[in-house]
């Protein structure tokens, strides 16, 4: 027996279809969704990722504006974000990490208008998500939910172990899971006897960034495992947090790295941009529609 | 054998001592801490609670200003909060619940300046708490931590089951526990087989508001149990979420209702007011001190 493969590709494709439909409706209202990506560093990985957002947006008729501010000061970045907040033609703002060490990253993300914070970077977005108000979750956290829901993995009343407590994955993911009535255990580097928690869970999500964190010792036969980790191994290959060779033959289902969550996030960012455009439209009472739910 | 009693009284007393010391330091800097309590409803329980805050503040040399707005409109409440935000002599703002049904409670709490949000009502406070930025937690959530730390119950690496996912207790408490390196399981009304989770935890916190939620079937011999529930039973008596008669003989320690968490919260609100005053002082670079950590 081997695990069912929870591949990201069909999930991303379904998200692109939803985006296409939404972009069509927006076009009917005379609106083109637009996302601004603020880039503050010149590194190659960032440039590659930003190009992948540009491509995904272009493919779906969403405009993508790259604001290249490599070498900018904190003040210049703050002014750029404020200008994008005030620009009604911009619906989504992504402040691309990493940021230069000289800037106050916490102060910058706090500037992003929550209505445009399509990658859930502002702590206010996380706070709103936590109390059930409309807010965007970080695309990576949300991608885990999209995969679980696409493959119809039950969440209500189920015990889900989230390994990792970062502000971009573990913590917002825990809130998204609680909204779906899962019982959520948040584990991390200080967790004693990880396997005792993860083996009792029906779904395990690993989001730590450490290869071989989850082995056959920490997974059970009924586990559904979603690997969010991205690590480069000694051979220079991209691997997840899961020791796939030992875990795959054991568990019920596995979302792999590469080919899993990472495949979904970019598509989701573009969907979020379109949803932000829709919400901005619906905030206009003349258009008469209700506020979009973005939980 | 019977459980060790984790009484709130000595915890509250230790908090009052810290407050007295802090109030003394503030007096040396010419500052009197001041909290404003905005009351929007005329009910008796609220009036009783507000008087208890007034008494606790007066006892410790913290000024308490009750802003009685019973019968006020949303707009009037919003204006009152904005005025208190702008009033430099006010360091803490409590918007007393319940609010009248006609007001937009979410919009009102979002107005409270996080620096003055001493009962952690603004979702931004919860978001900041979640990402490790300075923020006040709701006094009830924080009281649980104060009790655990006062009685030197280890948290780092320990498995803590939080039963209840409210914005005032369960969710902020989970963040406070994660900051202290606990492994946190968040359970709630949809949790299947609650006892399987709670029995595997070394600390169980019940914050649901349902009498007899936790019985001997859901607790183990090594459990430390903190009861946050407040319920009125058929005889009109205040009881917690824990069936104390069956749980007390079984577990290692129990914080009771009444006499536990509820005893601590008012003292903590007054401490928060003094801490907010201290932070406002330290934000003034002329005074030369560092920002207070309020995790």
XYZ file of C-alpha atoms in Angstrom:
590
model
C 0.000 0.000 0.000
C 1.115 3.548 -0.603
C -0.404 6.883 0.283
C -2.847 8.690 -1.936
C -0.980 11.572 -3.556
C -2.518 14.944 -2.681
C -1.002 16.768 -5.610
C -1.249 20.562 -5.759
C -1.736 20.797 -9.536
C -5.479 20.030 -9.740
C -6.091 22.247 -6.700
C -4.299 25.146 -8.384
C -6.265 24.479 -11.584
C -9.590 24.638 -9.704
C -8.493 27.915 -8.080
C -7.592 29.321 -11.499
C -11.072 28.423 -12.745
C -12.668 30.275 -9.817
C -10.400 33.239 -10.563
C -11.335 33.252 -14.245
C -15.039 33.310 -13.360
C -14.502 36.118 -10.878
C -12.362 38.132 -13.293
C -15.174 37.763 -15.844
C -17.729 39.118 -13.386
C -15.394 42.005 -12.539
C -14.978 42.781 -16.247
C -18.759 42.982 -16.486
C -18.602 45.696 -13.820
C -15.803 47.475 -15.677
C -13.110 46.540 -13.152
C -9.696 44.967 -13.727
C -8.183 43.431 -10.604
C -4.702 44.705 -9.914
C -2.001 43.564 -7.533
C 1.136 45.512 -6.611
C 4.229 43.586 -5.552
C 6.701 45.715 -3.609
C 10.219 44.331 -3.960
C 12.837 45.659 -1.543
C 15.727 43.285 -2.174
C 17.565 42.256 -5.292
C 18.058 38.561 -4.593
C 17.559 35.921 -7.241
C 15.042 33.707 -5.431
C 12.810 36.729 -4.856
C 13.046 37.768 -8.489
C 12.082 34.240 -9.562
C 9.077 34.185 -7.221
C 7.888 37.630 -8.310
C 8.081 36.565 -11.952
C 5.936 33.532 -11.105
C 3.280 35.831 -9.589
C 3.456 38.061 -12.686
C 2.999 35.071 -14.986
C 0.103 33.645 -12.963
C -1.629 37.024 -12.879
C -1.132 37.694 -16.596
C -2.533 34.271 -17.471
C -5.789 35.097 -15.648
C -6.266 38.701 -16.684
C -5.168 40.211 -13.387
C -2.778 43.138 -13.653
C 0.469 42.840 -11.744
C 2.544 45.926 -11.004
C 6.042 45.263 -9.673
C 7.246 48.178 -7.568
C 11.005 47.724 -7.587
C 12.443 49.450 -4.537
C 15.638 47.455 -4.076
C 17.974 49.579 -1.964
C 15.149 51.787 -0.683
C 15.054 53.163 2.858
C 12.340 52.388 5.411
C 10.784 55.767 4.752
C 10.654 55.189 0.997
C 9.040 51.779 1.460
C 6.518 53.226 3.934
C 5.614 55.963 1.461
C 5.231 53.443 -1.369
C 2.840 51.300 0.707
C 0.822 54.340 1.757
C 0.544 55.467 -1.878
C -0.648 51.980 -2.915
C -3.223 51.987 -0.066
C -4.614 55.238 -1.441
C -4.585 54.138 -5.088
C -8.109 52.872 -5.809
C -6.896 51.029 -8.929
C -4.712 48.753 -6.763
C -6.679 45.997 -5.002
C -3.918 43.844 -3.554
C -0.519 44.665 -2.043
C 2.254 42.124 -1.511
C 5.338 43.300 0.372
C 7.843 40.740 -0.838
C 10.202 39.273 1.771
C 13.037 39.252 2.631
C 13.239 42.908 3.564
C 16.593 44.651 4.047
C 17.819 44.402 7.662
C 17.802 48.189 8.089
C 14.013 48.520 7.783
C 11.407 47.960 10.494
C 9.503 45.104 8.862
C 6.810 45.014 11.559
C 6.047 48.700 11.043
C 5.859 48.259 7.260
C 3.437 45.319 7.227
C 1.267 47.166 9.756
C 0.806 49.898 7.137
C -0.811 47.601 4.569
C -4.557 48.271 4.350
C -6.199 45.003 5.531
C -8.613 45.206 2.596
C -5.577 44.970 0.266
C -3.465 42.660 2.437
C -3.896 39.647 0.138
C -1.000 37.713 1.677
C -2.134 38.304 5.271
C 1.061 40.063 6.352
C -0.471 42.686 8.659
C -1.035 41.379 12.224
C -4.461 43.006 12.043
C -5.352 40.493 9.307
C -4.369 37.640 11.628
C -6.323 39.208 14.490
C -9.401 39.600 12.323
C -9.072 36.049 11.069
C -8.842 34.888 14.686
C -12.090 36.570 15.710
C -13.963 35.565 12.546
C -13.969 38.910 10.774
C -13.298 39.096 7.008
C -9.550 38.988 6.360
C -7.074 37.388 4.015
C -4.918 34.581 5.412
C -1.342 34.198 4.171
C -1.525 32.310 0.872
C 0.587 29.421 2.152
C -1.674 28.795 5.156
C -4.752 29.055 2.998
C -3.245 26.666 0.429
C -3.250 23.902 3.030
C -7.000 24.379 3.504
C -7.560 24.441 -0.259
C -5.764 21.104 -0.634
C -7.666 19.497 2.254
C -11.014 20.739 0.951
C -10.272 19.836 -2.673
C -9.593 16.233 -1.679
C -12.599 16.250 0.678
C -10.602 15.469 3.810
C -13.028 15.981 6.716
C -12.011 18.686 9.176
C -15.036 19.308 11.425
C -14.524 17.495 14.713
C -11.235 16.037 13.469
C -7.967 16.331 15.347
C -5.390 18.226 13.283
C -1.764 18.546 14.393
C -0.029 21.639 13.037
C 3.734 21.380 13.435
C 5.190 24.883 13.319
C 4.008 28.148 14.888
C 5.121 30.782 12.375
C 3.089 33.895 11.646
C 2.868 32.928 7.957
C 1.774 29.305 8.258
C 1.233 27.663 11.636
C -0.640 30.397 13.465
C -3.012 31.538 10.693
C -3.555 27.915 9.649
C -4.644 27.080 13.194
C -7.274 29.832 12.950
C -8.515 28.593 9.568
C -8.798 25.060 10.971
C -10.681 26.255 14.073
C -13.126 28.100 11.806
C -13.775 24.722 10.209
C -14.423 23.143 13.625
C -11.249 21.069 13.764
C -9.605 20.365 17.111
C -6.158 21.899 16.612
C -2.896 20.964 18.321
C -0.030 23.388 17.673
C 3.377 21.700 17.997
C 6.847 23.188 17.520
C 10.542 22.818 18.261
C 9.951 22.663 22.031
C 7.258 19.999 21.817
C 8.181 16.936 23.848
C 7.261 13.613 22.210
C 5.922 15.027 18.945
C 4.845 11.576 17.814
C 2.383 11.191 20.672
C 0.457 14.222 19.391
C 0.827 13.633 15.653
C -0.074 9.935 15.821
C -3.333 10.793 17.581
C -4.247 13.302 14.844
C -6.148 12.434 11.679
C -4.419 15.234 9.767
C -0.789 16.314 10.238
C 0.552 19.537 8.713
C 4.306 20.111 8.860
C 5.463 23.712 8.445
C 8.783 23.983 10.216
C 11.483 24.031 7.550
C 13.505 21.065 8.721
C 14.040 18.033 6.518
C 13.096 14.665 8.025
C 11.136 16.281 10.850
C 8.306 13.823 10.351
C 9.224 10.162 9.884
C 7.289 6.913 10.085
C 7.709 7.148 13.878
C 5.537 10.260 14.025
C 2.801 9.239 11.572
C 0.090 6.611 11.736
C -1.670 4.460 9.188
C -4.726 6.706 9.153
C -2.822 9.979 8.901
C -3.344 12.493 6.125
C -0.077 14.425 5.887
C 0.316 17.873 4.303
C 3.957 18.889 3.894
C 4.507 22.658 3.812
C 8.262 22.615 4.438
C 10.729 23.698 1.777
C 14.310 22.697 2.422
C 17.290 22.113 0.183
C 19.046 18.841 0.945
C 22.733 17.928 0.697
C 22.301 17.049 -2.989
C 20.800 20.477 -3.679
C 17.297 19.076 -4.141
C 14.091 20.631 -2.803
C 12.627 18.466 -0.024
C 9.861 18.993 2.515
C 9.710 18.434 6.274
C 8.436 14.885 5.752
C 10.743 11.906 5.248
C 8.626 10.848 2.296
C 10.388 7.548 1.624
C 9.386 6.130 5.006
C 6.111 8.017 5.484
C 4.513 7.467 2.062
C 4.187 3.679 2.353
C 2.605 4.049 5.803
C 0.008 6.828 5.718
C -3.366 7.260 4.063
C -2.498 10.351 2.001
C 0.443 12.711 1.503
C 0.754 16.122 -0.132
C 4.312 16.056 -1.470
C 7.188 18.524 -1.792
C 7.680 19.534 -4.532
C 4.288 19.369 -6.238
C 1.998 20.096 -3.291
C 1.336 23.301 -1.345
C 3.944 25.304 -3.252
C 2.043 24.696 -6.478
C -1.077 26.289 -5.019
C 0.136 29.491 -3.337
C 0.728 31.635 -6.412
C -2.658 30.729 -7.892
C -4.211 31.637 -4.554
C -2.526 35.041 -4.410
C -4.070 35.889 -7.770
C -7.492 34.700 -6.571
C -7.091 36.870 -3.468
C -6.324 39.890 -5.686
C -9.540 39.278 -7.627
C -11.490 38.800 -4.372
C -10.086 42.076 -3.036
C -11.239 43.797 -6.229
C -14.687 42.250 -5.808
C -14.905 43.369 -2.183
C -13.886 46.923 -3.098
C -16.674 46.932 -5.652
C -19.177 45.654 -3.138
C -18.188 48.263 -0.594
C -19.613 50.782 -3.055
C -23.287 50.910 -1.988
C -24.297 52.114 -5.468
C -23.362 48.625 -6.719
C -25.738 47.182 -4.131
C -24.054 43.847 -3.440
C -23.026 42.407 -0.089
C -19.526 42.231 1.367
C -17.596 39.187 0.153
C -16.863 36.598 2.810
C -13.168 35.822 2.698
C -12.736 33.367 5.493
C -5.750 12.435 48.124
C -7.181 15.686 46.969
C -5.991 18.290 44.496
C -3.790 21.178 45.485
C -5.981 24.298 45.531
C -4.752 26.926 43.067
C -6.510 29.803 44.743
C -6.645 33.177 43.008
C -6.290 35.299 46.160
C -2.495 35.100 46.620
C -2.021 35.585 42.864
C -4.130 38.739 42.945
C -2.207 39.925 46.012
C 1.141 39.479 44.218
C -0.237 41.403 41.223
C -1.356 44.215 43.527
C 2.163 44.389 44.964
C 3.648 44.701 41.470
C 1.072 47.408 40.698
C 1.916 49.325 43.888
C 5.603 49.309 42.997
C 4.862 50.443 39.461
C 2.472 53.175 40.637
C 5.256 54.391 42.957
C 7.727 54.605 40.086
C 5.135 56.451 37.991
C 4.547 58.915 40.851
C 8.288 59.581 40.864
C 7.947 60.581 37.209
C 4.933 62.762 38.021
C 2.415 60.457 36.353
C -0.843 59.044 37.714
C -2.106 56.014 35.788
C -5.667 56.439 34.639
C -8.188 54.023 33.190
C -11.457 54.944 31.506
C -14.330 52.465 31.599
C -16.936 53.114 28.940
C -20.325 51.743 29.993
C -22.961 51.454 27.315
C -25.640 49.447 29.103
C -27.458 49.924 32.354
C -27.582 46.317 33.579
C -26.893 45.392 37.160
C -24.124 42.822 36.626
C -22.181 45.372 34.578
C -22.603 48.036 37.234
C -21.336 45.613 39.886
C -18.288 44.693 37.802
C -17.464 48.324 37.015
C -17.638 49.176 40.730
C -15.198 46.338 41.431
C -12.742 47.840 38.918
C -13.223 51.275 40.514
C -12.535 49.881 43.990
C -9.474 47.916 42.859
C -8.066 50.970 41.086
C -8.732 53.337 43.996
C -7.033 50.935 46.410
C -3.827 51.071 44.335
C -3.721 54.753 43.455
C -4.874 54.320 39.853
C -7.541 56.759 38.708
C -10.695 55.247 37.265
C -13.024 57.340 35.154
C -16.396 55.781 34.406
C -17.824 57.150 31.170
C -21.525 56.391 31.498
C -23.043 56.234 28.037
C -26.021 53.981 28.688
C -28.469 54.562 25.866
C -25.837 56.102 23.579
C -25.794 55.571 19.822
C -22.937 53.889 17.926
C -21.729 57.294 16.792
C -21.645 58.660 20.333
C -19.703 55.630 21.579
C -17.268 55.903 18.667
C -16.693 59.578 19.439
C -16.149 58.836 23.126
C -13.508 56.186 22.335
C -11.766 58.478 19.869
C -11.689 61.271 22.469
C -10.203 58.888 25.061
C -7.572 57.740 22.534
C -6.535 61.361 22.095
C -6.559 62.215 25.801
C -2.950 61.818 26.969
C -4.071 61.644 30.618
C -5.963 58.397 29.898
C -3.704 55.333 29.688
C -6.195 52.485 29.531
C -9.611 52.121 27.913
C -12.111 49.396 28.770
C -15.239 49.178 26.639
C -17.517 47.319 28.996
C -19.656 44.538 27.519
C -22.466 43.839 26.854
C -22.978 46.512 24.239
C -26.461 47.468 23.030
C -27.564 45.336 20.049
C -27.898 48.390 17.800
C -24.170 49.222 17.818
C -21.446 47.637 15.661
C -19.332 46.147 18.440
C -16.554 45.009 16.072
C -16.170 48.521 14.693
C -16.051 50.020 18.197
C -13.352 47.731 19.622
C -11.296 48.278 16.460
C -11.176 51.983 17.379
C -9.412 51.430 20.719
C -5.760 52.483 20.485
C -3.791 49.228 21.026
C -1.487 51.098 23.427
C -4.545 51.747 25.639
C -6.369 48.463 24.926
C -5.724 47.038 28.417
C -8.370 44.323 28.085
C -7.195 43.173 24.644
C -10.517 43.843 22.913
C -9.177 45.124 19.578
C -8.394 42.285 17.102
C -5.141 44.116 16.375
C -4.080 43.379 19.966
C -4.725 39.673 19.372
C -2.857 39.801 16.072
C 0.122 41.512 17.682
C 0.084 39.032 20.526
C 0.068 36.221 17.962
C 3.167 37.486 16.174
C 5.030 38.368 19.372
C 4.672 42.136 19.264
C 3.879 44.089 22.457
C 0.143 43.945 23.161
C -2.226 43.477 26.062
C -4.055 40.171 26.279
C -7.608 40.088 27.637
C -7.336 40.106 31.434
C -9.128 36.764 31.792
C -6.727 34.961 29.427
C -3.748 36.560 31.110
C -5.091 35.601 34.559
C -4.753 31.935 33.651
C -1.055 32.478 32.916
C -0.597 34.436 36.148
C -2.073 31.565 38.157
C 0.052 28.934 36.391
C 3.230 30.978 36.832
C 2.476 31.913 40.445
C 2.171 28.238 41.378
C 5.213 27.383 39.245
C 3.395 24.974 36.955
C 5.851 24.224 34.107
C 4.645 25.243 30.650
C 7.647 24.965 28.315
C 7.411 21.727 26.358
C 4.257 20.753 28.241
C 1.019 19.769 26.543
C -1.778 22.172 27.468
C -5.387 21.540 26.442
C -7.448 24.718 26.133
C -11.163 23.920 26.003
C -12.942 26.878 24.429
C -12.051 29.052 21.425
C -13.491 32.449 22.344
C -11.787 35.707 21.397
C -11.571 36.715 25.066
C -10.128 33.535 26.563
C -9.339 30.489 24.424
C -7.679 32.136 21.444
C -5.511 34.731 23.227
C -4.637 32.164 25.903
C -3.390 29.792 23.202
C -1.041 32.557 22.004
C 0.221 33.279 25.529
C 0.887 29.558 26.028
C 2.722 29.240 22.691
C 4.921 32.195 23.704
C 5.846 30.122 26.742
C 6.732 27.137 24.532
C 3.769 24.970 25.502
C 2.300 22.549 22.980
C -1.291 23.786 22.744
C -4.401 21.817 21.805
C -7.504 23.936 21.250
C -10.717 21.988 21.880
C -14.323 23.163 21.662
C -17.946 22.125 21.299
C -17.255 20.191 18.077
C -14.317 18.249 19.505
C -14.888 14.512 19.266
C -13.685 12.539 22.289
C -12.579 15.501 24.404
C -11.205 13.192 27.067
C -8.630 11.687 24.714
C -7.041 15.133 24.286
C -7.465 16.432 27.835
C -6.210 13.227 29.469
C -2.995 13.413 27.456
C -2.396 17.039 28.570
C -0.515 18.032 31.705
C -2.554 21.232 32.025
C -6.261 21.565 31.174
C -7.946 24.972 30.947
C -11.737 25.031 30.648
C -13.240 28.235 29.248
C -16.522 27.261 27.651
C -19.268 28.369 30.015
C -20.976 25.017 30.513
C -21.292 23.438 33.930
C -19.983 19.873 34.265
C -18.105 20.066 30.956
C -15.056 18.462 32.541
C -15.634 15.454 34.766
C -13.387 12.731 36.159
C -13.726 11.007 32.755
C -11.852 13.845 31.031
C -9.099 14.443 33.595
C -6.149 12.364 34.654
C -4.255 11.931 37.914
C -1.433 14.177 36.782
C -3.645 16.954 35.412
C -3.451 20.541 36.569
C -6.895 22.013 35.911
C -7.689 25.732 35.596
C -11.408 26.463 35.547
C -12.311 29.707 33.784
C -16.025 29.003 33.338
C -18.655 30.989 35.177
C -22.094 29.454 35.210
C -25.075 29.766 37.513
C -26.494 26.388 38.495
C -30.067 25.366 39.236
C -29.646 26.451 42.868
C -28.509 29.905 41.751
C -24.895 29.261 42.776
C -21.828 30.283 40.766
C -20.089 27.189 39.379
C -17.323 26.643 36.846
C -17.004 24.320 33.841
C -15.417 21.639 36.018
C -17.434 19.093 37.976
C -15.304 19.849 41.006
C -16.755 17.149 43.273
C -15.514 14.358 41.004
C -12.429 16.065 39.568
C -10.888 17.441 42.773
C -10.186 14.048 44.386
C -8.556 12.837 41.165
C -6.246 15.520 39.810
C -2.982 17.053 40.957
C -4.196 20.645 41.243
C -7.358 22.653 40.579
C -8.049 26.367 40.337
C -11.621 26.629 41.621
C -14.732 28.633 40.757
C -15.395 30.809 42.640
C -12.049 31.841 44.131
C -9.758 31.257 41.140
C -9.354 33.125 37.861
C -12.210 35.523 38.605
C -10.350 36.783 41.658
C -7.354 37.753 39.535
C -8.833 39.580 36.523
C -9.724 42.888 38.166
C -6.285 43.163 39.796
C -4.752 42.456 36.428
C -6.762 45.165 34.656
C -5.395 47.704 37.138
C -1.847 46.413 36.590
C -2.371 46.733 32.830
C -3.475 50.351 33.300
C -0.268 51.096 35.207
C 1.797 49.270 32.570
C 0.125 51.311 29.828
C 1.026 54.477 31.729
C 4.613 53.262 32.049
C 4.819 52.464 28.333
C 3.436 55.905 27.410
C 6.143 57.440 29.581
C 8.837 55.322 27.989
C 7.709 56.256 24.522
C 8.887 59.756 25.428
C 12.586 59.677 24.460
C 13.331 62.525 26.901
C 12.644 60.060 29.736
C 15.259 57.749 28.238
C 13.866 54.363 29.294
C 13.148 51.342 27.118
C 9.771 50.141 25.892
C 8.018 47.914 28.411
C 7.577 44.299 27.371
C 3.959 43.379 27.832
C 3.819 39.838 26.592
